[in-house]
Amino acid sequence: MAAHEILAATNAVVTLDVALPGIVWPWLVTVNMWAKSIGTGVIFMLFLLIRTHPDQVKGLRFPTTVVALIFIHIFLLFTLADLHQPFRMWHIFFYPHLSSAITIGAWMATLFVGLLFLLAFVSFIKKDNELFDKILTWVVILAIPVTLYTAALMSQCTARELWQMPTESAQMVFAALLAGSAFMILLGGNKLNYEAKKTLGVVLGLSALMSFTLYMSEYIFGPMKAEEVAFILEYIKGDGPYTVMFWLGQWITYLLPMLLIILSRASKSESLLKLAALLALVGLWLVKHVWLTIPQLLPMS
């Protein structure tokens, strides 16, 4: 071995020197994904409302920014809590690995948080809505890769055949739109009229429909792709240990909200719309948890 190779080896930075548990990504990562969906989703919905119902968002710019800040920090907190060596997280910034989704995601999330604080300053201190809206455009653009970050991270786990980048990317976007529209329906309260809430309801319903369609496509046709997928899906089929949780999540997150949205449009009931939003937010955690857990149950050897 050459001298420079020996020197490089002795200077190696150890970042993970702990035993790996059976499930590497537990419920902490589920909360991580759930909170991130809300944190980025409300930003998407605020941008939508400013474009479609500008007269309805006068009192929503600052509250929405605060909600985004809270949930993005929950996302970051649970990301840190899940690290086996959380006090070494600064290595991500000072010893970056540019091909790692973790590194790129950490930088983007940090910049995203900085821009959110800038939005909070502009809306609460300067009270400049025009400047806020200009900055918001850039925040929305950055929110897209922040939303997709976890999909990239999951797709790098090449031994987990169920997690494929194209499908997971779509699911992350739909989760953000679903969670963002649901939370904005609840946050809007009396500040939003029925027309604005109906727009959010359309986003919620379509996001639920598309996400449910993707899950069912993988559920039905996934086994045709690979034996690994077939074995993984057995955990949510028949008497599988996660069958009840999987279908409970599908009904609470997608099917019931879609039905309630249709009924709310027919009766112009805001109560039904709020119930759909609440169910979608609660059920999203179940859906994400099942899909995160079942690939990790399959032995790799």
mmCIF file of C-alpha atoms in Angstrom:
data_model
loop_
_atom_site.group_PDB
_atom_site.id
_atom_site.type_symbol
_atom_site.label_atom_id
_atom_site.label_comp_id
_atom_site.label_asym_id
_atom_site.label_seq_id
_atom_site.Cartn_x
_atom_site.Cartn_y
_atom_site.Cartn_z
ATOM 1 C CA MET A 1 0.000 0.000 0.000
ATOM 2 C CA ALA A 2 1.350 3.412 -0.947
ATOM 3 C CA ALA A 3 2.281 5.899 1.772
ATOM 4 C CA HIS A 4 -0.437 8.387 0.784
ATOM 5 C CA GLU A 5 -3.055 5.604 0.986
ATOM 6 C CA ILE A 6 -1.945 4.701 4.505
ATOM 7 C CA LEU A 7 -2.103 8.357 5.512
ATOM 8 C CA ALA A 8 -5.598 8.735 4.071
ATOM 9 C CA ALA A 9 -6.793 5.653 5.948
ATOM 10 C CA THR A 10 -5.452 6.872 9.304
ATOM 11 C CA ASN A 11 -7.230 10.209 8.818
ATOM 12 C CA ALA A 12 -10.600 8.638 8.043
ATOM 13 C CA VAL A 13 -13.555 10.291 9.772
ATOM 14 C CA VAL A 14 -15.792 7.672 11.403
ATOM 15 C CA THR A 15 -19.413 8.792 11.227
ATOM 16 C CA LEU A 16 -21.325 5.564 11.920
ATOM 17 C CA ASP A 17 -19.703 3.123 14.348
ATOM 18 C CA VAL A 18 -22.796 1.609 15.927
ATOM 19 C CA ALA A 19 -24.638 -1.674 15.474
ATOM 20 C CA LEU A 20 -27.425 -1.536 12.886
ATOM 21 C CA PRO A 21 -30.904 -2.446 14.195
ATOM 22 C CA GLY A 22 -33.302 -4.635 12.245
ATOM 23 C CA ILE A 23 -35.272 -1.605 11.082
ATOM 24 C CA VAL A 24 -32.811 1.162 10.300
ATOM 25 C CA TRP A 25 -35.488 3.818 9.638
ATOM 26 C CA PRO A 26 -38.107 3.632 12.436
ATOM 27 C CA TRP A 27 -41.141 5.825 13.194
ATOM 28 C CA LEU A 28 -38.831 8.821 13.643
ATOM 29 C CA VAL A 29 -38.344 8.913 9.876
ATOM 30 C CA THR A 30 -42.110 8.639 9.370
ATOM 31 C CA VAL A 31 -42.583 11.811 11.438
ATOM 32 C CA ASN A 32 -39.730 13.332 9.444
ATOM 33 C CA MET A 33 -41.523 12.753 6.115
ATOM 34 C CA TRP A 34 -44.956 13.696 7.476
ATOM 35 C CA ALA A 35 -43.744 17.013 8.896
ATOM 36 C CA LYS A 36 -41.790 17.853 5.742
ATOM 37 C CA SER A 37 -44.901 17.286 3.639
ATOM 38 C CA ILE A 38 -46.771 19.868 5.714
ATOM 39 C CA GLY A 39 -43.850 22.303 5.858
ATOM 40 C CA THR A 40 -43.384 22.450 2.102
ATOM 41 C CA GLY A 41 -47.042 21.829 1.249
ATOM 42 C CA VAL A 42 -48.399 24.937 2.981
ATOM 43 C CA ILE A 43 -45.883 27.026 1.026
ATOM 44 C CA PHE A 44 -47.162 25.526 -2.233
ATOM 45 C CA MET A 45 -50.761 26.268 -1.225
ATOM 46 C CA LEU A 46 -50.014 29.840 -0.140
ATOM 47 C CA PHE A 47 -48.447 30.449 -3.544
ATOM 48 C CA LEU A 48 -51.539 28.948 -5.215
ATOM 49 C CA LEU A 49 -53.953 31.083 -3.191
ATOM 50 C CA ILE A 50 -52.017 34.275 -3.924
ATOM 51 C CA ARG A 51 -52.400 33.511 -7.647
ATOM 52 C CA THR A 52 -56.039 32.398 -7.568
ATOM 53 C CA HIS A 53 -57.590 34.239 -4.602
ATOM 54 C CA PRO A 54 -55.263 37.176 -3.773
ATOM 55 C CA ASP A 55 -57.927 38.992 -1.772
ATOM 56 C CA GLN A 56 -58.215 36.046 0.634
ATOM 57 C CA VAL A 57 -54.625 35.786 1.833
ATOM 58 C CA LYS A 58 -54.167 39.136 3.565
ATOM 59 C CA GLY A 59 -54.010 37.551 6.997
ATOM 60 C CA LEU A 60 -52.406 34.271 5.988
ATOM 61 C CA ARG A 61 -48.899 35.175 4.865
ATOM 62 C CA PHE A 62 -47.299 35.321 8.310
ATOM 63 C CA PRO A 63 -49.289 32.418 9.921
ATOM 64 C CA THR A 64 -48.484 30.160 6.965
ATOM 65 C CA THR A 65 -44.795 31.036 7.201
ATOM 66 C CA VAL A 66 -44.822 30.225 10.935
ATOM 67 C CA VAL A 67 -46.499 26.855 10.242
ATOM 68 C CA ALA A 68 -43.885 26.073 7.582
ATOM 69 C CA LEU A 69 -41.082 26.993 9.987
ATOM 70 C CA ILE A 70 -42.515 24.852 12.782
ATOM 71 C CA PHE A 71 -42.976 21.745 10.669
ATOM 72 C CA ILE A 72 -39.678 22.077 8.829
ATOM 73 C CA HIS A 73 -37.956 22.274 12.206
ATOM 74 C CA ILE A 74 -39.880 19.165 13.322
ATOM 75 C CA PHE A 75 -38.577 17.524 10.144
ATOM 76 C CA LEU A 76 -35.009 18.588 10.988
ATOM 77 C CA LEU A 77 -35.356 17.639 14.672
ATOM 78 C CA PHE A 78 -36.512 14.109 13.915
ATOM 79 C CA THR A 79 -33.877 13.770 11.210
ATOM 80 C CA LEU A 80 -31.257 14.631 13.826
ATOM 81 C CA ALA A 81 -32.859 12.340 16.421
ATOM 82 C CA ASP A 82 -32.712 9.405 14.008
ATOM 83 C CA LEU A 83 -28.985 9.782 13.370
ATOM 84 C CA HIS A 84 -26.980 7.185 15.231
ATOM 85 C CA GLN A 85 -24.341 9.819 15.901
ATOM 86 C CA PRO A 86 -26.297 13.131 15.980
ATOM 87 C CA PHE A 87 -23.385 15.142 17.383
ATOM 88 C CA ARG A 88 -21.412 14.386 14.233
ATOM 89 C CA MET A 89 -23.994 15.864 11.891
ATOM 90 C CA TRP A 90 -21.727 18.872 11.301
ATOM 91 C CA HIS A 91 -19.508 16.542 9.248
ATOM 92 C CA ILE A 92 -22.191 16.715 6.542
ATOM 93 C CA PHE A 93 -21.326 20.379 6.023
ATOM 94 C CA PHE A 94 -17.572 20.277 6.596
ATOM 95 C CA TYR A 95 -16.829 16.887 5.000
ATOM 96 C CA PRO A 96 -19.447 16.847 2.221
ATOM 97 C CA HIS A 97 -20.021 13.890 -0.061
ATOM 98 C CA LEU A 98 -21.491 15.528 -3.141
ATOM 99 C CA SER A 99 -23.048 12.336 -4.527
ATOM 100 C CA SER A 100 -25.036 11.788 -1.336
ATOM 101 C CA ALA A 101 -28.687 12.803 -1.108
ATOM 102 C CA ILE A 102 -28.110 13.485 2.601
ATOM 103 C CA THR A 103 -25.519 16.167 1.873
ATOM 104 C CA ILE A 104 -27.503 17.900 -0.861
ATOM 105 C CA GLY A 105 -30.689 17.640 1.171
ATOM 106 C CA ALA A 106 -29.050 19.159 4.263
ATOM 107 C CA TRP A 107 -27.819 22.152 2.274
ATOM 108 C CA MET A 108 -31.177 22.707 0.583
ATOM 109 C CA ALA A 109 -33.114 22.387 3.844
ATOM 110 C CA THR A 110 -30.779 24.885 5.521
ATOM 111 C CA LEU A 111 -31.267 27.405 2.715
ATOM 112 C CA PHE A 112 -35.020 26.765 2.789
ATOM 113 C CA VAL A 113 -35.160 27.536 6.518
ATOM 114 C CA GLY A 114 -33.165 30.725 5.960
ATOM 115 C CA LEU A 115 -35.620 31.915 3.323
ATOM 116 C CA LEU A 116 -38.564 31.094 5.578
ATOM 117 C CA PHE A 117 -37.095 33.296 8.302
ATOM 118 C CA LEU A 118 -36.686 36.026 5.697
ATOM 119 C CA LEU A 119 -40.367 35.639 4.762
ATOM 120 C CA ALA A 120 -41.322 35.888 8.430
ATOM 121 C CA PHE A 121 -39.281 39.098 8.774
ATOM 122 C CA VAL A 122 -40.791 40.653 5.656
ATOM 123 C CA SER A 123 -44.380 39.750 6.607
ATOM 124 C CA PHE A 124 -44.262 40.526 10.346
ATOM 125 C CA ILE A 125 -41.712 43.340 10.662
ATOM 126 C CA LYS A 126 -41.675 45.095 7.287
ATOM 127 C CA LYS A 127 -45.284 44.169 6.387
ATOM 128 C CA ASP A 128 -44.368 44.326 2.709
ATOM 129 C CA ASN A 129 -46.673 41.950 0.842
ATOM 130 C CA GLU A 130 -45.197 42.750 -2.557
ATOM 131 C CA LEU A 131 -41.672 41.874 -1.444
ATOM 132 C CA PHE A 132 -43.028 38.802 0.368
ATOM 133 C CA ASP A 133 -44.623 37.502 -2.821
ATOM 134 C CA LYS A 134 -41.410 38.009 -4.808
ATOM 135 C CA ILE A 135 -39.370 36.056 -2.255
ATOM 136 C CA LEU A 136 -42.093 33.410 -2.010
ATOM 137 C CA THR A 137 -41.566 32.490 -5.657
ATOM 138 C CA TRP A 138 -37.971 31.471 -4.903
ATOM 139 C CA VAL A 139 -39.052 29.670 -1.738
ATOM 140 C CA VAL A 140 -41.553 27.624 -3.757
ATOM 141 C CA ILE A 141 -38.869 26.708 -6.292
ATOM 142 C CA LEU A 142 -36.577 25.543 -3.482
ATOM 143 C CA ALA A 143 -39.436 23.692 -1.766
ATOM 144 C CA ILE A 144 -39.650 21.320 -4.738
ATOM 145 C CA PRO A 145 -36.215 19.660 -4.273
ATOM 146 C CA VAL A 146 -36.666 19.781 -0.483
ATOM 147 C CA THR A 147 -39.886 17.816 -0.966
ATOM 148 C CA LEU A 148 -38.161 15.333 -3.291
ATOM 149 C CA TYR A 149 -35.120 14.927 -1.026
ATOM 150 C CA THR A 150 -36.429 11.873 0.860
ATOM 151 C CA ALA A 151 -37.354 10.122 -2.379
ATOM 152 C CA ALA A 152 -33.764 10.512 -3.553
ATOM 153 C CA LEU A 153 -32.504 9.187 -0.238
ATOM 154 C CA MET A 154 -34.791 6.150 -0.385
ATOM 155 C CA SER A 155 -33.874 5.411 -3.998
ATOM 156 C CA GLN A 156 -30.196 5.257 -3.025
ATOM 157 C CA CYS A 157 -31.069 2.194 -0.920
ATOM 158 C CA THR A 158 -30.634 -0.049 -3.926
ATOM 159 C CA ALA A 159 -31.307 -3.217 -1.910
ATOM 160 C CA ARG A 160 -34.887 -2.054 -1.309
ATOM 161 C CA GLU A 161 -36.554 -2.776 -4.632
ATOM 162 C CA LEU A 162 -39.884 -1.191 -3.674
ATOM 163 C CA TRP A 163 -38.359 2.294 -3.336
ATOM 164 C CA GLN A 164 -37.932 3.552 -6.885
ATOM 165 C CA MET A 165 -37.084 7.198 -7.566
ATOM 166 C CA PRO A 166 -39.793 7.996 -10.169
ATOM 167 C CA THR A 167 -42.643 6.590 -8.068
ATOM 168 C CA GLU A 168 -41.372 7.877 -4.735
ATOM 169 C CA SER A 169 -40.799 11.345 -6.217
ATOM 170 C CA ALA A 170 -44.412 11.486 -7.364
ATOM 171 C CA GLN A 171 -45.618 10.246 -3.979
ATOM 172 C CA MET A 172 -43.590 12.928 -2.164
ATOM 173 C CA VAL A 173 -45.088 15.669 -4.349
ATOM 174 C CA PHE A 174 -48.620 14.346 -3.893
ATOM 175 C CA ALA A 175 -48.064 14.039 -0.139
ATOM 176 C CA ALA A 176 -46.939 17.675 0.036
ATOM 177 C CA LEU A 177 -49.944 18.854 -2.006
ATOM 178 C CA LEU A 178 -52.338 16.736 0.059
ATOM 179 C CA ALA A 179 -50.891 17.772 3.427
ATOM 180 C CA GLY A 180 -50.500 21.407 2.392
ATOM 181 C CA SER A 181 -54.056 21.772 1.084
ATOM 182 C CA ALA A 182 -55.489 19.933 4.109
ATOM 183 C CA PHE A 183 -53.604 22.097 6.584
ATOM 184 C CA MET A 184 -54.495 25.306 4.748
ATOM 185 C CA ILE A 185 -58.198 24.377 4.854
ATOM 186 C CA LEU A 186 -57.912 24.084 8.632
ATOM 187 C CA LEU A 187 -55.622 27.102 9.018
ATOM 188 C CA GLY A 188 -57.780 29.308 6.809
ATOM 189 C CA GLY A 189 -60.795 29.085 9.102
ATOM 190 C CA ASN A 190 -62.894 32.213 8.704
ATOM 191 C CA LYS A 191 -60.106 33.971 6.782
ATOM 192 C CA LEU A 192 -60.891 32.032 3.605
ATOM 193 C CA ASN A 193 -64.230 32.087 1.835
ATOM 194 C CA TYR A 194 -65.864 28.952 0.474
ATOM 195 C CA GLU A 195 -64.504 29.477 -3.058
ATOM 196 C CA ALA A 196 -60.909 29.533 -1.801
ATOM 197 C CA LYS A 197 -61.516 26.456 0.326
ATOM 198 C CA LYS A 198 -63.140 24.743 -2.639
ATOM 199 C CA THR A 199 -59.940 25.335 -4.639
ATOM 200 C CA LEU A 200 -57.932 23.756 -1.828
ATOM 201 C CA GLY A 201 -60.438 20.899 -1.733
ATOM 202 C CA VAL A 202 -59.872 20.218 -5.429
ATOM 203 C CA VAL A 203 -56.109 20.007 -4.816
ATOM 204 C CA LEU A 204 -56.694 17.725 -1.838
ATOM 205 C CA GLY A 205 -59.043 15.446 -3.779
ATOM 206 C CA LEU A 206 -56.865 15.186 -6.878
ATOM 207 C CA SER A 207 -53.723 14.573 -4.796
ATOM 208 C CA ALA A 208 -55.522 11.813 -2.901
ATOM 209 C CA LEU A 209 -56.745 10.254 -6.143
ATOM 210 C CA MET A 210 -53.323 10.281 -7.814
ATOM 211 C CA SER A 211 -51.499 9.000 -4.755
ATOM 212 C CA PHE A 212 -54.050 6.218 -4.209
ATOM 213 C CA THR A 213 -53.750 5.252 -7.886
ATOM 214 C CA LEU A 214 -49.969 4.941 -7.564
ATOM 215 C CA TYR A 215 -50.223 2.799 -4.444
ATOM 216 C CA MET A 216 -52.773 0.503 -6.062
ATOM 217 C CA SER A 217 -50.642 0.239 -9.198
ATOM 218 C CA GLU A 218 -47.670 -0.907 -7.159
ATOM 219 C CA TYR A 219 -49.869 -3.147 -5.006
ATOM 220 C CA ILE A 220 -51.353 -4.939 -8.034
ATOM 221 C CA PHE A 221 -48.585 -4.815 -10.629
ATOM 222 C CA GLY A 222 -45.488 -4.530 -8.398
ATOM 223 C CA PRO A 223 -44.972 -8.292 -8.059
ATOM 224 C CA MET A 224 -44.557 -8.505 -11.840
ATOM 225 C CA LYS A 225 -41.444 -6.342 -11.600
ATOM 226 C CA ALA A 226 -39.310 -8.284 -9.136
ATOM 227 C CA GLU A 227 -39.466 -11.155 -6.659
ATOM 228 C CA GLU A 228 -38.290 -8.792 -3.921
ATOM 229 C CA VAL A 229 -41.329 -6.577 -4.445
ATOM 230 C CA ALA A 230 -43.631 -9.605 -4.363
ATOM 231 C CA PHE A 231 -42.199 -10.731 -1.025
ATOM 232 C CA ILE A 232 -42.354 -7.197 0.426
ATOM 233 C CA LEU A 233 -45.989 -6.722 -0.563
ATOM 234 C CA GLU A 234 -46.913 -9.939 1.270
ATOM 235 C CA TYR A 235 -46.559 -7.903 4.468
ATOM 236 C CA ILE A 236 -49.658 -5.908 3.448
ATOM 237 C CA LYS A 237 -51.618 -8.656 1.681
ATOM 238 C CA GLY A 238 -53.823 -11.382 3.131
ATOM 239 C CA ASP A 239 -52.819 -12.020 6.726
ATOM 240 C CA GLY A 240 -49.704 -9.846 6.541
ATOM 241 C CA PRO A 241 -48.710 -8.053 9.772
ATOM 242 C CA TYR A 242 -49.251 -4.627 8.178
ATOM 243 C CA THR A 243 -52.397 -5.385 6.150
ATOM 244 C CA VAL A 244 -54.779 -3.633 8.554
ATOM 245 C CA MET A 245 -52.561 -0.567 8.932
ATOM 246 C CA PHE A 246 -52.063 -0.323 5.169
ATOM 247 C CA TRP A 247 -55.753 -0.411 4.279
ATOM 248 C CA LEU A 248 -56.699 1.776 7.229
ATOM 249 C CA GLY A 249 -54.245 4.343 5.906
ATOM 250 C CA GLN A 250 -55.621 4.110 2.372
ATOM 251 C CA TRP A 251 -59.194 4.641 3.559
ATOM 252 C CA ILE A 252 -58.437 7.437 6.035
ATOM 253 C CA THR A 253 -55.983 9.310 3.813
ATOM 254 C CA TYR A 254 -57.463 8.912 0.360
ATOM 255 C CA LEU A 255 -60.839 7.208 -0.058
ATOM 256 C CA LEU A 256 -62.819 8.879 2.738
ATOM 257 C CA PRO A 257 -61.440 12.388 2.039
ATOM 258 C CA MET A 258 -62.315 12.012 -1.658
ATOM 259 C CA LEU A 259 -65.859 10.981 -0.753
ATOM 260 C CA LEU A 260 -66.214 13.821 1.763
ATOM 261 C CA ILE A 261 -64.947 16.374 -0.753
ATOM 262 C CA ILE A 262 -67.549 15.239 -3.292
ATOM 263 C CA LEU A 263 -70.275 15.501 -0.645
ATOM 264 C CA SER A 264 -69.036 18.903 0.501
ATOM 265 C CA ARG A 265 -69.189 20.261 -3.044
ATOM 266 C CA ALA A 266 -72.726 18.938 -3.452
ATOM 267 C CA SER A 267 -73.923 20.435 -0.154
ATOM 268 C CA LYS A 268 -71.442 23.354 0.082
ATOM 269 C CA SER A 269 -70.557 22.097 3.542
ATOM 270 C CA GLU A 270 -67.337 23.482 4.998
ATOM 271 C CA SER A 271 -67.604 21.057 7.908
ATOM 272 C CA LEU A 272 -67.262 18.056 5.594
ATOM 273 C CA LEU A 273 -64.298 19.717 3.900
ATOM 274 C CA LYS A 274 -62.589 20.249 7.260
ATOM 275 C CA LEU A 275 -63.245 16.635 8.223
ATOM 276 C CA ALA A 276 -61.685 15.480 4.953
ATOM 277 C CA ALA A 277 -58.642 17.642 5.663
ATOM 278 C CA LEU A 278 -58.264 16.285 9.191
ATOM 279 C CA LEU A 279 -58.553 12.672 8.059
ATOM 280 C CA ALA A 280 -55.988 13.225 5.300
ATOM 281 C CA LEU A 281 -53.443 14.664 7.730
ATOM 282 C CA VAL A 282 -53.889 11.861 10.269
ATOM 283 C CA GLY A 283 -53.934 9.091 7.693
ATOM 284 C CA LEU A 284 -50.857 10.348 5.857
ATOM 285 C CA TRP A 285 -48.714 9.284 8.813
ATOM 286 C CA LEU A 286 -50.090 5.721 8.602
ATOM 287 C CA VAL A 287 -49.540 5.490 4.850
ATOM 288 C CA LYS A 288 -45.973 6.753 5.067
ATOM 289 C CA HIS A 289 -45.137 4.515 8.019
ATOM 290 C CA VAL A 290 -46.287 1.319 6.317
ATOM 291 C CA TRP A 291 -44.461 2.073 3.073
ATOM 292 C CA LEU A 292 -41.304 2.975 5.010
ATOM 293 C CA THR A 293 -41.357 -0.124 7.188
ATOM 294 C CA ILE A 294 -42.288 -3.085 4.975
ATOM 295 C CA PRO A 295 -39.201 -3.053 2.688
ATOM 296 C CA GLN A 296 -37.004 -3.131 5.792
ATOM 297 C CA LEU A 297 -38.652 -6.325 7.056
ATOM 298 C CA LEU A 298 -37.351 -8.398 4.154
ATOM 299 C CA PRO A 299 -34.032 -10.116 5.016
ATOM 300 C CA MET A 300 -31.288 -9.141 2.609
ATOM 301 C CA SER A 301 -29.503 -12.461 2.875
#
